[in-house]
Amino acid sequence: MKLTLTFITALFAATTLASPAPKSTKKVTYDGHKVLRLTIDDTASQAAHVSQLVEDLNLDVWTHGAIKPSHTVDIAIDADKLDRFYKKLGKVQYEVMYEDLGEAVRKETIAAADQSWFNAYHSYTEHIVYLNDLVKKFPANSKIVTAGTSYEGRAITGIHIFGSSGGGKKPAAIFHGTVHAREWITTMVSEYTAYSLLNNYANSTEVRGYVDKYDFYIFPVVNPDGFVYTQTTSRLWRKNRQPGQSCVGTDINRNWASNWAVSGGASTDPCNETYKGASAGSTPEYKGLSAFNNAKQQSQGVKFFMDYHAYSQLWMSPYGYSCTAVAADQTEHNRISRGAVAAIKAVYGTTFEYGPICTTIYKATGSSVDYTYDVTKVKYSYTAELRDKGASGFLLPANQIRPTSEEMWAGIKYVLGAMV
């Protein structure tokens, strides 16, 4: 099914009127910028050297977390910093991921023209239209929902999918996409999940069983301001657009009010990509999303939570705030995770690792998964880092949207059938 963008002009006008006009900002071209993958040797001294270099030059590290011996780290370097970077790099081994990041961004934009929905990336306005078109196509099983508003006043828009008995009566499964603005693949995978549930409801006994058993609330873009900014100004923007003391933006996934104050899992620097915010729960996006999730837990119960991210090919469970804390349901989490990654691999052979966030990828405080598990009390709380493992990084080619979505759909179906 290819949904037509039937009211894009009217919706664009409405969206423009409803949102504050952004300040004029020169678009970032990324021309001459490079992305390198550094291989740290087995010494703590080289890891410390690279960490200091990143800090001194204020570089954008794509692979977040501590820089460790015997690990790789992906780093984007501005064109005007390259000479200083190479002079200070020393004997660290590296390979080039993107020779010219600006060219890669332009190719991504060109590839998006004149293709069916899951073969291309789309504008924020088009995503809102797509959700509305889904509801128009499947009015008996879906409706538009919102979970508060962003800093700039955009509604955090999602789709509610339900079975023949009506909505709001069954345990909920909640999905978040585009928490980090530059992770465009998560928007598409979220929408593919919604599309697959609705499109297969009539003809698949399996899918009908899931939709009749659970209420699905899918939010493809929970950071709309940041997402729009990646399309108008800076493709690799990560945070929201809430002004801070010296820089703009808070990492929404370090701002949830769960172990927010624990050190080492986020930054207190407003200019850092993982800035945790002025206080726990200080972002309007957190306020809207957490209130929505908690309300659903109170009214109907929440069975499953998934927070889509990119990249690294990981399926992870609580906890992120500590590498020694063990979730009470970790054995069950691992059972589900093991089955999900096997289901994912069965589609195209894509391999995912699994485990608790802290020990699988890095320490992360104030995360949505820790909050939904500890505060909202959602037993099956997960996050997935989608394709790839770094060959394309955040600029995953459009021809990988469909296979990425299909394999993740297989993993989600496994979970829906395996939860107890």
CSV table of C-alpha atoms in Angstrom, one decimal, residues 7-259:
chain,number,residue,atom,x,y,z
A,7,PHE,CA,-3.5,17.2,2.5
A,8,ILE,CA,0.2,18.1,2.7
A,9,THR,CA,-0.2,21.7,1.7
A,10,ALA,CA,-3.0,22.4,4.3
A,11,LEU,CA,-1.2,20.5,7.0
A,12,PHE,CA,2.1,22.3,6.3
A,13,ALA,CA,0.3,25.7,6.7
A,14,ALA,CA,-1.3,24.6,9.9
A,15,THR,CA,2.0,23.3,11.3
A,16,THR,CA,3.7,26.5,10.4
A,17,LEU,CA,1.1,28.6,12.1
A,18,ALA,CA,1.1,26.4,15.2
A,19,SER,CA,4.9,26.5,15.7
A,20,PRO,CA,7.0,29.4,16.7
A,21,ALA,CA,9.1,30.7,13.8
A,22,PRO,CA,12.7,29.5,14.2
A,23,LYS,CA,15.5,32.0,14.2
A,24,SER,CA,17.4,32.4,10.9
A,25,THR,CA,20.3,30.0,11.0
A,26,LYS,CA,22.8,29.2,8.3
A,27,LYS,CA,22.6,25.6,7.1
A,28,VAL,CA,25.5,23.4,7.9
A,29,THR,CA,26.9,21.8,4.7
A,30,TYR,CA,29.5,19.5,6.2
A,31,ASP,CA,31.7,20.0,3.1
A,32,GLY,CA,35.2,18.8,3.7
A,33,HIS,CA,34.3,17.2,7.1
A,34,LYS,CA,35.5,13.7,7.6
A,35,VAL,CA,34.4,10.8,9.7
A,36,LEU,CA,37.1,8.4,11.0
A,37,ARG,CA,37.0,5.2,12.9
A,38,LEU,CA,39.9,5.1,15.3
A,39,THR,CA,41.2,1.8,16.7
A,40,ILE,CA,42.5,2.3,20.2
A,41,ASP,CA,45.3,-0.1,21.2
A,42,ASP,CA,45.4,-2.0,24.4
A,43,THR,CA,46.9,0.8,26.5
A,44,ALA,CA,45.1,3.2,28.8
A,45,SER,CA,47.4,5.9,27.7
A,46,GLN,CA,46.2,5.9,24.1
A,47,ALA,CA,42.6,5.9,25.2
A,48,ALA,CA,43.3,8.9,27.4
A,49,HIS,CA,45.2,10.6,24.6
A,50,VAL,CA,42.2,10.3,22.2
A,51,SER,CA,39.8,11.4,24.9
A,52,GLN,CA,41.8,14.5,25.5
A,53,LEU,CA,42.0,15.2,21.8
A,54,VAL,CA,38.2,14.9,21.5
A,55,GLU,CA,37.8,17.4,24.4
A,56,ASP,CA,40.5,19.8,23.1
A,57,LEU,CA,39.0,20.1,19.6
A,58,ASN,CA,35.3,19.7,20.7
A,59,LEU,CA,34.8,16.8,18.3
A,60,ASP,CA,31.5,15.0,17.6
A,61,VAL,CA,31.9,11.4,18.8
A,62,TRP,CA,29.3,9.2,17.0
A,63,THR,CA,29.9,6.2,19.2
A,64,HIS,CA,29.1,7.5,22.7
A,65,GLY,CA,30.5,6.2,25.9
A,66,ALA,CA,33.9,6.2,27.4
A,67,ILE,CA,36.8,5.8,25.0
A,68,LYS,CA,38.4,2.5,26.0
A,69,PRO,CA,41.5,0.4,25.2
A,70,SER,CA,41.0,-2.2,22.5
A,71,HIS,CA,37.9,-0.5,21.2
A,72,THR,CA,37.0,1.5,18.2
A,73,VAL,CA,35.5,5.0,18.2
A,74,ASP,CA,33.8,6.9,15.3
A,75,ILE,CA,34.6,10.6,15.2
A,76,ALA,CA,33.4,13.4,12.9
A,77,ILE,CA,36.0,16.1,12.3
A,78,ASP,CA,35.2,19.6,11.0
A,79,ALA,CA,37.2,20.6,7.9
A,80,ASP,CA,38.9,23.5,9.8
A,81,LYS,CA,40.0,21.1,12.6
A,82,LEU,CA,41.5,18.4,10.4
A,83,ASP,CA,45.1,19.7,10.4
A,84,ARG,CA,45.2,20.1,14.1
A,85,PHE,CA,43.6,16.7,14.5
A,86,TYR,CA,46.1,14.8,12.4
A,87,LYS,CA,49.0,16.6,14.0
A,88,LYS,CA,47.9,15.6,17.5
A,89,LEU,CA,46.6,12.1,16.6
A,90,GLY,CA,50.0,10.4,16.9
A,91,LYS,CA,50.2,6.7,16.2
A,92,VAL,CA,46.5,5.9,16.6
A,93,GLN,CA,45.4,3.7,13.8
A,94,TYR,CA,42.3,4.8,11.8
A,95,GLU,CA,40.2,4.1,8.7
A,96,VAL,CA,38.0,6.6,6.8
A,97,MET,CA,34.3,6.2,7.1
A,98,TYR,CA,33.4,9.3,5.1
A,99,GLU,CA,36.0,11.1,3.0
A,100,ASP,CA,33.6,14.1,2.5
A,101,LEU,CA,30.6,14.1,4.9
A,102,GLY,CA,28.9,16.9,3.0
A,103,GLU,CA,28.9,14.9,-0.2
A,104,ALA,CA,27.3,11.9,1.7
A,105,VAL,CA,24.6,14.2,3.1
A,106,ARG,CA,23.8,15.5,-0.4
A,107,LYS,CA,23.6,12.0,-1.8
A,108,GLU,CA,21.2,11.0,1.0
A,109,THR,CA,18.9,13.9,0.0
A,110,ILE,CA,19.0,13.1,-3.7
A,111,ALA,CA,18.2,9.4,-3.1
A,112,ALA,CA,15.0,10.4,-1.3
A,113,ALA,CA,13.2,11.7,-4.4
A,114,ASP,CA,10.4,9.8,-6.2
A,115,GLN,CA,10.4,6.6,-4.3
A,116,SER,CA,7.7,4.7,-2.4
A,117,TRP,CA,7.4,5.4,1.3
A,118,PHE,CA,9.7,2.8,2.8
A,119,ASN,CA,12.4,3.3,0.1
A,120,ALA,CA,13.1,6.9,1.1
A,121,TYR,CA,13.4,9.3,4.0
A,122,HIS,CA,10.8,12.1,4.4
A,123,SER,CA,10.2,15.5,5.9
A,124,TYR,CA,8.6,16.0,9.3
A,125,THR,CA,5.4,17.3,7.7
A,126,GLU,CA,5.2,14.3,5.4
A,127,HIS,CA,5.5,12.0,8.4
A,128,ILE,CA,2.5,13.7,10.1
A,129,VAL,CA,0.6,13.3,6.9
A,130,TYR,CA,1.5,9.6,6.7
A,131,LEU,CA,0.2,8.9,10.1
A,132,ASN,CA,-3.1,10.7,9.3
A,133,ASP,CA,-3.3,8.7,6.0
A,134,LEU,CA,-2.9,5.5,7.9
A,135,VAL,CA,-5.8,6.4,10.1
A,136,LYS,CA,-7.9,7.3,7.1
A,137,LYS,CA,-7.1,3.9,5.5
A,138,PHE,CA,-7.8,2.0,8.7
A,139,PRO,CA,-10.3,4.1,10.7
A,140,ALA,CA,-11.8,1.1,12.6
A,141,ASN,CA,-8.4,0.2,14.1
A,142,SER,CA,-6.5,3.4,14.6
A,143,LYS,CA,-6.5,7.1,15.6
A,144,ILE,CA,-4.1,9.9,16.1
A,145,VAL,CA,-2.8,10.5,19.7
A,146,THR,CA,-0.4,13.1,21.2
A,147,ALA,CA,1.9,13.0,24.2
A,148,GLY,CA,2.4,16.7,25.0
A,149,THR,CA,4.4,19.2,23.0
A,150,SER,CA,8.0,20.0,22.2
A,151,TYR,CA,9.9,23.1,23.3
A,152,GLU,CA,9.0,24.9,20.1
A,153,GLY,CA,5.4,23.9,20.4
A,154,ARG,CA,5.0,20.9,18.1
A,155,ALA,CA,2.7,18.2,19.2
A,156,ILE,CA,4.4,14.9,19.9
A,157,THR,CA,2.2,12.9,17.5
A,158,GLY,CA,1.7,9.2,17.5
A,159,ILE,CA,-0.8,6.6,16.2
A,160,HIS,CA,-3.0,4.4,18.5
A,161,ILE,CA,-3.7,0.9,17.0
A,162,PHE,CA,-6.3,-1.4,18.5
A,163,GLY,CA,-8.4,-4.4,17.8
A,164,SER,CA,-12.0,-5.1,17.1
A,165,SER,CA,-13.1,-4.5,20.6
A,166,GLY,CA,-12.0,-0.9,20.5
A,167,GLY,CA,-9.1,1.1,21.9
A,168,GLY,CA,-8.0,1.8,25.5
A,169,LYS,CA,-9.1,-1.5,26.9
A,170,LYS,CA,-6.0,-3.8,26.6
A,171,PRO,CA,-2.4,-3.6,28.0
A,172,ALA,CA,-0.4,-1.2,26.0
A,173,ALA,CA,2.8,-1.6,23.9
A,174,ILE,CA,4.5,1.8,23.5
A,175,PHE,CA,7.1,2.7,20.9
A,176,HIS,CA,9.4,5.8,20.7
A,177,GLY,CA,11.3,6.8,17.6
A,178,THR,CA,13.7,9.7,16.7
A,179,VAL,CA,14.6,10.5,20.3
A,180,HIS,CA,17.9,11.6,18.9
A,181,ALA,CA,17.2,13.8,15.9
A,182,ARG,CA,19.8,12.5,13.5
A,183,GLU,CA,18.7,8.9,13.8
A,184,TRP,CA,16.3,9.0,10.8
A,185,ILE,CA,16.1,5.2,10.4
A,186,THR,CA,14.2,5.0,13.7
A,187,THR,CA,11.4,7.1,12.3
A,188,MET,CA,10.9,4.8,9.4
A,189,VAL,CA,11.1,1.6,11.5
A,190,SER,CA,8.5,3.0,13.9
A,191,GLU,CA,6.2,3.7,11.0
A,192,TYR,CA,6.8,0.3,9.4
A,193,THR,CA,5.8,-1.3,12.8
A,194,ALA,CA,2.5,0.7,12.6
A,195,TYR,CA,1.9,-0.1,9.0
A,196,SER,CA,2.6,-3.8,9.5
A,197,LEU,CA,0.2,-4.1,12.4
A,198,LEU,CA,-2.6,-2.4,10.5
A,199,ASN,CA,-2.0,-3.8,7.0
A,200,ASN,CA,-1.8,-7.4,8.3
A,201,TYR,CA,-4.7,-7.2,10.8
A,202,ALA,CA,-7.3,-8.5,8.3
A,203,ASN,CA,-5.4,-11.3,6.7
A,204,SER,CA,-2.8,-12.6,9.4
A,205,THR,CA,-4.1,-14.7,12.3
A,206,GLU,CA,-0.8,-14.0,14.1
A,207,VAL,CA,-1.0,-10.2,13.7
A,208,ARG,CA,-4.7,-10.1,14.5
A,209,GLY,CA,-4.0,-11.9,17.7
A,210,TYR,CA,-1.5,-9.3,18.7
A,211,VAL,CA,-3.7,-6.3,17.9
A,212,ASP,CA,-6.6,-7.8,19.6
A,213,LYS,CA,-4.5,-8.5,22.7
A,214,TYR,CA,-2.7,-5.2,23.0
A,215,ASP,CA,-3.2,-1.5,22.4
A,216,PHE,CA,-0.3,-0.1,20.4
A,217,TYR,CA,0.9,3.5,20.8
A,218,ILE,CA,3.6,4.3,18.3
A,219,PHE,CA,5.4,7.7,18.3
A,220,PRO,CA,7.7,7.9,15.3
A,221,VAL,CA,9.2,11.3,16.1
A,222,VAL,CA,9.3,12.2,19.9
A,223,ASN,CA,11.9,14.9,19.2
A,224,PRO,CA,10.2,16.9,16.5
A,225,ASP,CA,12.1,20.1,17.0
A,226,GLY,CA,15.5,18.4,16.6
A,227,PHE,CA,14.2,16.3,13.7
A,228,VAL,CA,13.1,19.4,11.8
A,229,TYR,CA,16.5,21.0,12.6
A,230,THR,CA,18.3,18.1,11.0
A,231,GLN,CA,16.3,18.7,7.8
A,232,THR,CA,16.6,22.5,7.7
A,233,THR,CA,19.9,23.3,9.3
A,234,SER,CA,22.2,20.6,10.6
A,235,ARG,CA,21.8,17.0,9.5
A,236,LEU,CA,23.7,15.5,12.4
A,237,TRP,CA,22.0,17.4,15.3
A,238,ARG,CA,21.2,15.0,18.2
A,239,LYS,CA,19.5,16.9,21.0
A,240,ASN,CA,16.2,18.8,21.4
A,241,ARG,CA,16.2,22.5,20.7
A,242,GLN,CA,15.7,23.8,24.3
A,243,PRO,CA,18.1,26.7,25.0
A,244,GLY,CA,20.6,26.1,27.8
A,245,GLN,CA,23.0,28.5,29.6
A,246,SER,CA,25.5,28.6,26.8
A,247,CYS,CA,24.3,26.2,24.1
A,248,VAL,CA,21.1,24.8,22.7
A,249,GLY,CA,19.7,21.4,23.4
A,250,THR,CA,19.3,18.7,26.0
A,251,ASP,CA,19.7,15.0,25.3
A,252,ILE,CA,16.2,13.8,26.0
A,253,ASN,CA,17.4,10.3,26.7
A,254,ARG,CA,19.6,11.5,29.6
A,255,ASN,CA,16.8,13.7,31.1
A,256,TRP,CA,14.3,11.1,32.4
A,257,ALA,CA,13.8,11.2,36.2
A,258,SER,CA,15.4,7.9,37.0
A,259,ASN,CA,18.9,7.9,38.5
